[in-house]
Structure formats: structure tokens, C-alpha cells
Amino acid sequence: MKQIQTTSILLQNLCVPCWNHCRYCLLSWNGTTLGTQWDRGVSLAERYIRELKAARPDTDVSFSFGYSMEHPDLKNAIQTLRRLGSPTADYLQCDGMAMRDEAGCRALMHELKEAGIQALNFTVYGRAADHDRFAGRSGDYDLLFRMMRAASDTGIPFSTGVPLTKENVGTTDELVRALQEAGNRKIMLFIPHGEGRGRALEPIRLEAGDLSALSPDSLRLLNREIYRTEAEWLQLPNPVPDTRRMILVSFRAENVESCEKRDAVSVVEEIEALDEAYYAAFPSFEALAREYGDRHGTRLYRIRDLFHHYRTLYAAERSLMLYDVTDERQSGSRRY
């Protein structure tokens, strides 16, 4: 068995609402925040970071919050993120923000500029009607483009990710042109994951033949080294060489008191044990592929998603009841 090394630890507090209800939400947002109070989470994170840096000086430790960045005191929140070592203090994800008019978007961008934000990222599913259905909110497409215009006027560079499915691939060229005209620094096409609410997208997962709907220029925006067909992955000799993991410590309303009474190292060690128990319950990727794999499969996956797909089938057939370390609403892990 491969030795898995913990290379980073993320402390998370899901205490801020999201204004969208996206169809592939990794965190399965349902309108209820799962985190603890902001100040309580920050205080706990400060102590955990001190303890973990002392005990594991070679491990990256940082803090984040969600479900969206729509914090009621955003400038102070960004300063806190920067103090606690979060990369989102410089690179802000702008999905699920509150509705704003042109003036409100300009005010937001000036606030972000003053807070030291270096770049922004947006997610756009398709043209207006398609995007709004996917995001679960009317007017969200127009909001994103208002924020892009305001960011451009303010001098904050931005990029956009476009999740591809059978539903929107036919209009993606048109969307890419609109995003380019809006001033995007980088546009990335990607295949939505199958975790959280993303499991509902499996019936519309993109297949290799669907790529013919994209122009050569748009197709180049999809990294085919990362997104391959099932058949392509199964032809590789060792497609899942995971040797590292990120440990996620989620401060939630029901566990924060326990976390406050414990030292950070013991909490992380407990989650590492949960990670090892979870993966030990499954055969290797190669064994799962022999049982469930389609050697001629044309659906496009990231290798992590294909492995997750096989584990889901295996667990369902055997009625396995496991603590799911891949559920990023709770404490767990991400292997890579």
C-alpha cells in the first residue's frame, strides 16, 4: 500500500450563505449554513494554526470560509484570511454573491481593490437563460457580467471557468466569445465533478463525440490531459498515483465545542485515521476498474471523479456504511 503524506491542512468554517443553488454544488448548499459563528471560528483557527505549525512545520496550514464570499464585513474577512495564510485573500471566487446593480458592483470592486485582492474568478455555465437555470437564480448571468465590467474598470484581472455538459456544449463557442469580449484574462472549460450535488449531472456528462460541437479555439480551453474518456484512463498503466493528501478540518455547529476542548494535532490525526479507514474499505482503482470499468467508455472524467464513481458503485452494491471523507461539508480529506 502506498504511504500517503499529509502535505496541507485546511481549516474551514461554512458560516456565510450562498445566493445560488448550483446544480453541481460540491457542498450541496440547501439554504442552511453548517458552520459556527465567525469570531468563534477565527479564534479556534488561530490556535489550531499555531499548534499545527509548531508540530508540523513542513505542512501548509490555512483557513477558509464559505459557502460564498458574501461576508457582511468582507474587507475585514479578507484581512483575516490573509493573516491566517489563506490563498483566497488574494484570489477571490465571485460566485453566489448578493445581487447588485452597476453601482453596487463598482463599489464592491473598489472595496476588493482596497483590500488587496489580486485576481477574481467566476463560473459561467452558459448563455443567460441556461446559466440562470443551472445556478438556480434569475439574473445571475447578468450579475456576473456586471461584476466583470466593474472589475475591468477597477483594474482587477479576472478569469472564468465554464463547466461543460451535454446541455451547454452547443452554445459554448458563443459564450467563450462573450467572455473574451468582457475582458477575461483566462477561460477554462472543465467537466463538472460528480461529488455533492454533482452526482445529479451524470446523465448529462459530456462524451468524446460531444466535443465536435466546439470550435478548435474553444477545444483548446479544455485540458485533455486532465479530462479524458473512461477508455483513455483505463489504457494508462497507473492512472491514480496518489501519494499526498489535504486534510480538511470543518468547524461546524455540532463539533466546535469538542474542537475547542482538543488540541489541533489530535484532531488532525483522527481525520487522517478516518481517511485511511475509508480508502482501506475499497479495492484499488485497478481492481474496481476490472469490476466496473468500460474499456470502450466515451464519457469524460477527471481521474479523481472516475475513481469516486467506481467507489460509489462498489459501496452501493455492498451497502457499505462509511464515514465519507470526500464529503467536503464535514471534516475529511482530499487525495492527489
XYZ file of C-alpha atoms in Angstrom, residues 11-221:
211
model
C -9.422 24.767 8.462
C -12.920 25.600 7.214
C -15.956 27.436 8.539
C -19.097 27.230 6.373
C -20.786 30.185 8.035
C -21.694 32.519 5.135
C -24.776 31.905 2.935
C -24.640 31.486 -0.832
C -27.199 33.217 -3.053
C -27.139 30.477 -5.702
C -28.254 26.852 -5.713
C -25.939 25.451 -8.384
C -26.702 22.042 -9.814
C -23.191 20.742 -9.180
C -22.536 22.372 -5.788
C -19.728 20.427 -4.125
C -21.088 21.476 -0.727
C -24.732 20.615 -1.555
C -25.886 24.048 -0.382
C -29.512 23.877 0.762
C -30.015 27.270 2.377
C -28.661 26.340 5.817
C -25.136 27.185 6.953
C -23.353 24.378 8.772
C -20.507 26.355 10.311
C -20.089 28.092 13.637
C -20.076 31.810 14.428
C -17.434 33.793 12.531
C -15.488 35.104 15.534
C -15.567 31.733 17.250
C -14.240 30.002 14.143
C -11.471 32.562 13.648
C -10.344 32.277 17.270
C -10.223 28.496 17.007
C -8.394 28.646 13.680
C -5.750 30.966 15.138
C -4.963 28.460 17.897
C -5.005 25.456 15.571
C -2.644 27.166 13.135
C -0.170 27.960 15.933
C -0.244 24.392 17.217
C -0.005 22.757 13.806
C 2.833 24.959 12.600
C 4.764 24.095 15.741
C 4.086 20.355 15.438
C 4.251 20.068 11.636
C 6.413 22.921 10.326
C 6.648 21.429 6.822
C 2.868 21.226 6.370
C 0.908 24.113 4.858
C -1.936 25.242 7.123
C -4.591 27.788 6.137
C -8.143 28.917 6.848
C -11.146 29.433 4.588
C -14.833 30.191 4.838
C -17.934 29.571 2.720
C -20.459 28.860 1.298
C -19.766 32.080 -0.599
C -17.533 35.121 -0.152
C -20.542 37.340 0.643
C -19.308 38.078 4.170
C -21.149 41.002 5.855
C -17.752 42.600 6.652
C -15.859 41.431 3.591
C -12.867 43.744 3.899
C -12.195 42.578 7.465
C -12.776 38.958 6.435
C -10.162 39.271 3.680
C -7.685 40.741 6.152
C -8.358 37.786 8.451
C -7.827 35.331 5.605
C -4.518 36.997 4.756
C -3.383 36.898 8.374
C -4.257 33.209 8.590
C -2.471 32.279 5.361
C -5.389 31.690 3.020
C -4.733 31.988 -0.730
C -8.288 33.325 -1.149
C -7.065 36.559 0.446
C -5.530 37.342 -2.943
C -7.661 35.290 -5.343
C -11.392 35.610 -4.734
C -14.122 33.318 -6.059
C -17.098 35.532 -7.000
C -19.909 33.005 -7.429
C -23.033 33.133 -5.277
C -22.682 36.811 -4.357
C -25.651 39.025 -3.488
C -27.477 40.770 -6.334
C -26.048 44.207 -7.134
C -26.705 46.860 -9.750
C -23.919 48.537 -11.738
C -23.141 50.994 -8.935
C -23.115 48.216 -6.363
C -20.718 46.136 -8.464
C -18.366 49.098 -8.855
C -18.455 49.696 -5.096
C -17.675 46.022 -4.465
C -14.702 46.070 -6.824
C -13.279 49.206 -5.220
C -13.632 47.513 -1.832
C -11.823 44.409 -3.115
C -9.093 46.526 -4.671
C -8.537 48.345 -1.390
C -8.472 45.003 0.433
C -5.583 43.831 -1.752
C -7.391 41.287 -3.938
C -5.125 40.453 -6.889
C -7.486 38.431 -9.097
C -11.074 37.224 -9.344
C -12.676 34.081 -10.704
C -16.195 33.482 -11.999
C -18.121 30.386 -13.096
C -20.493 30.740 -16.050
C -22.480 27.742 -17.229
C -23.934 29.030 -20.491
C -25.781 31.944 -22.024
C -28.208 33.867 -19.812
C -31.218 31.540 -19.551
C -29.132 28.347 -19.377
C -26.784 29.794 -16.782
C -29.591 31.084 -14.564
C -31.290 27.671 -14.577
C -28.012 25.970 -13.689
C -27.200 28.474 -10.928
C -30.737 28.370 -9.570
C -31.201 32.142 -9.613
C -32.766 34.510 -12.109
C -30.451 37.337 -13.136
C -27.226 35.675 -12.029
C -25.716 35.707 -15.534
C -26.239 39.450 -15.845
C -24.793 39.953 -12.352
C -21.599 38.106 -13.283
C -21.092 40.265 -16.356
C -21.790 43.418 -14.335
C -19.072 42.335 -11.912
C -16.701 41.593 -14.807
C -17.226 45.061 -16.262
C -16.684 46.635 -12.859
C -13.549 44.553 -12.275
C -12.183 45.603 -15.652
C -12.861 49.273 -14.896
C -11.205 48.894 -11.485
C -8.148 47.113 -12.848
C -8.641 43.743 -11.161
C -7.809 40.875 -13.550
C -10.275 38.008 -13.700
C -10.755 34.558 -15.167
C -13.746 32.300 -15.783
C -14.450 28.589 -15.604
C -17.122 27.041 -17.820
C -18.482 23.608 -16.777
C -19.273 21.544 -19.876
C -22.175 19.114 -20.179
C -24.318 17.778 -22.988
C -26.760 20.608 -22.244
C -24.477 23.558 -22.926
C -21.696 22.333 -25.217
C -23.580 23.511 -28.304
C -23.577 27.150 -27.162
C -20.131 27.216 -25.578
C -18.418 28.873 -28.548
C -20.856 31.768 -28.288
C -20.276 32.001 -24.534
C -16.486 31.967 -24.940
C -16.695 34.905 -27.341
C -18.828 36.856 -24.866
C -16.360 36.137 -22.070
C -13.425 37.213 -24.199
C -15.187 40.449 -25.093
C -15.797 41.042 -21.360
C -12.029 41.049 -20.773
C -11.365 37.652 -19.198
C -7.679 37.032 -18.646
C -8.153 33.269 -18.845
C -11.066 30.995 -19.748
C -11.014 27.364 -18.702
C -13.500 24.718 -19.840
C -13.917 21.834 -17.400
C -16.015 18.738 -16.791
C -18.145 19.075 -13.624
C -17.270 16.770 -10.744
C -19.602 14.049 -9.531
C -19.435 14.872 -5.833
C -22.019 16.639 -3.706
C -24.918 17.735 -5.874
C -22.792 16.974 -8.931
C -23.936 13.353 -8.829
C -27.194 14.517 -10.429
C -25.294 15.583 -13.560
C -24.184 12.060 -14.510
C -26.963 11.673 -17.143
C -25.620 14.737 -18.994
C -21.882 14.037 -18.537
C -20.008 15.056 -21.662
C -18.819 12.332 -24.054
C -15.987 12.402 -26.555
C -18.352 12.788 -29.505
C -19.847 15.935 -27.970
C -16.509 17.722 -28.354
C -17.213 18.093 -32.078
C -19.622 20.896 -31.141
C -16.650 23.022 -30.037
C -14.520 25.091 -32.382
C -10.770 24.341 -32.348
C -10.186 27.565 -30.392
C -12.710 26.582 -27.711
C -11.484 22.996 -27.596
C -8.021 24.234 -26.694
C -9.506 25.664 -23.484
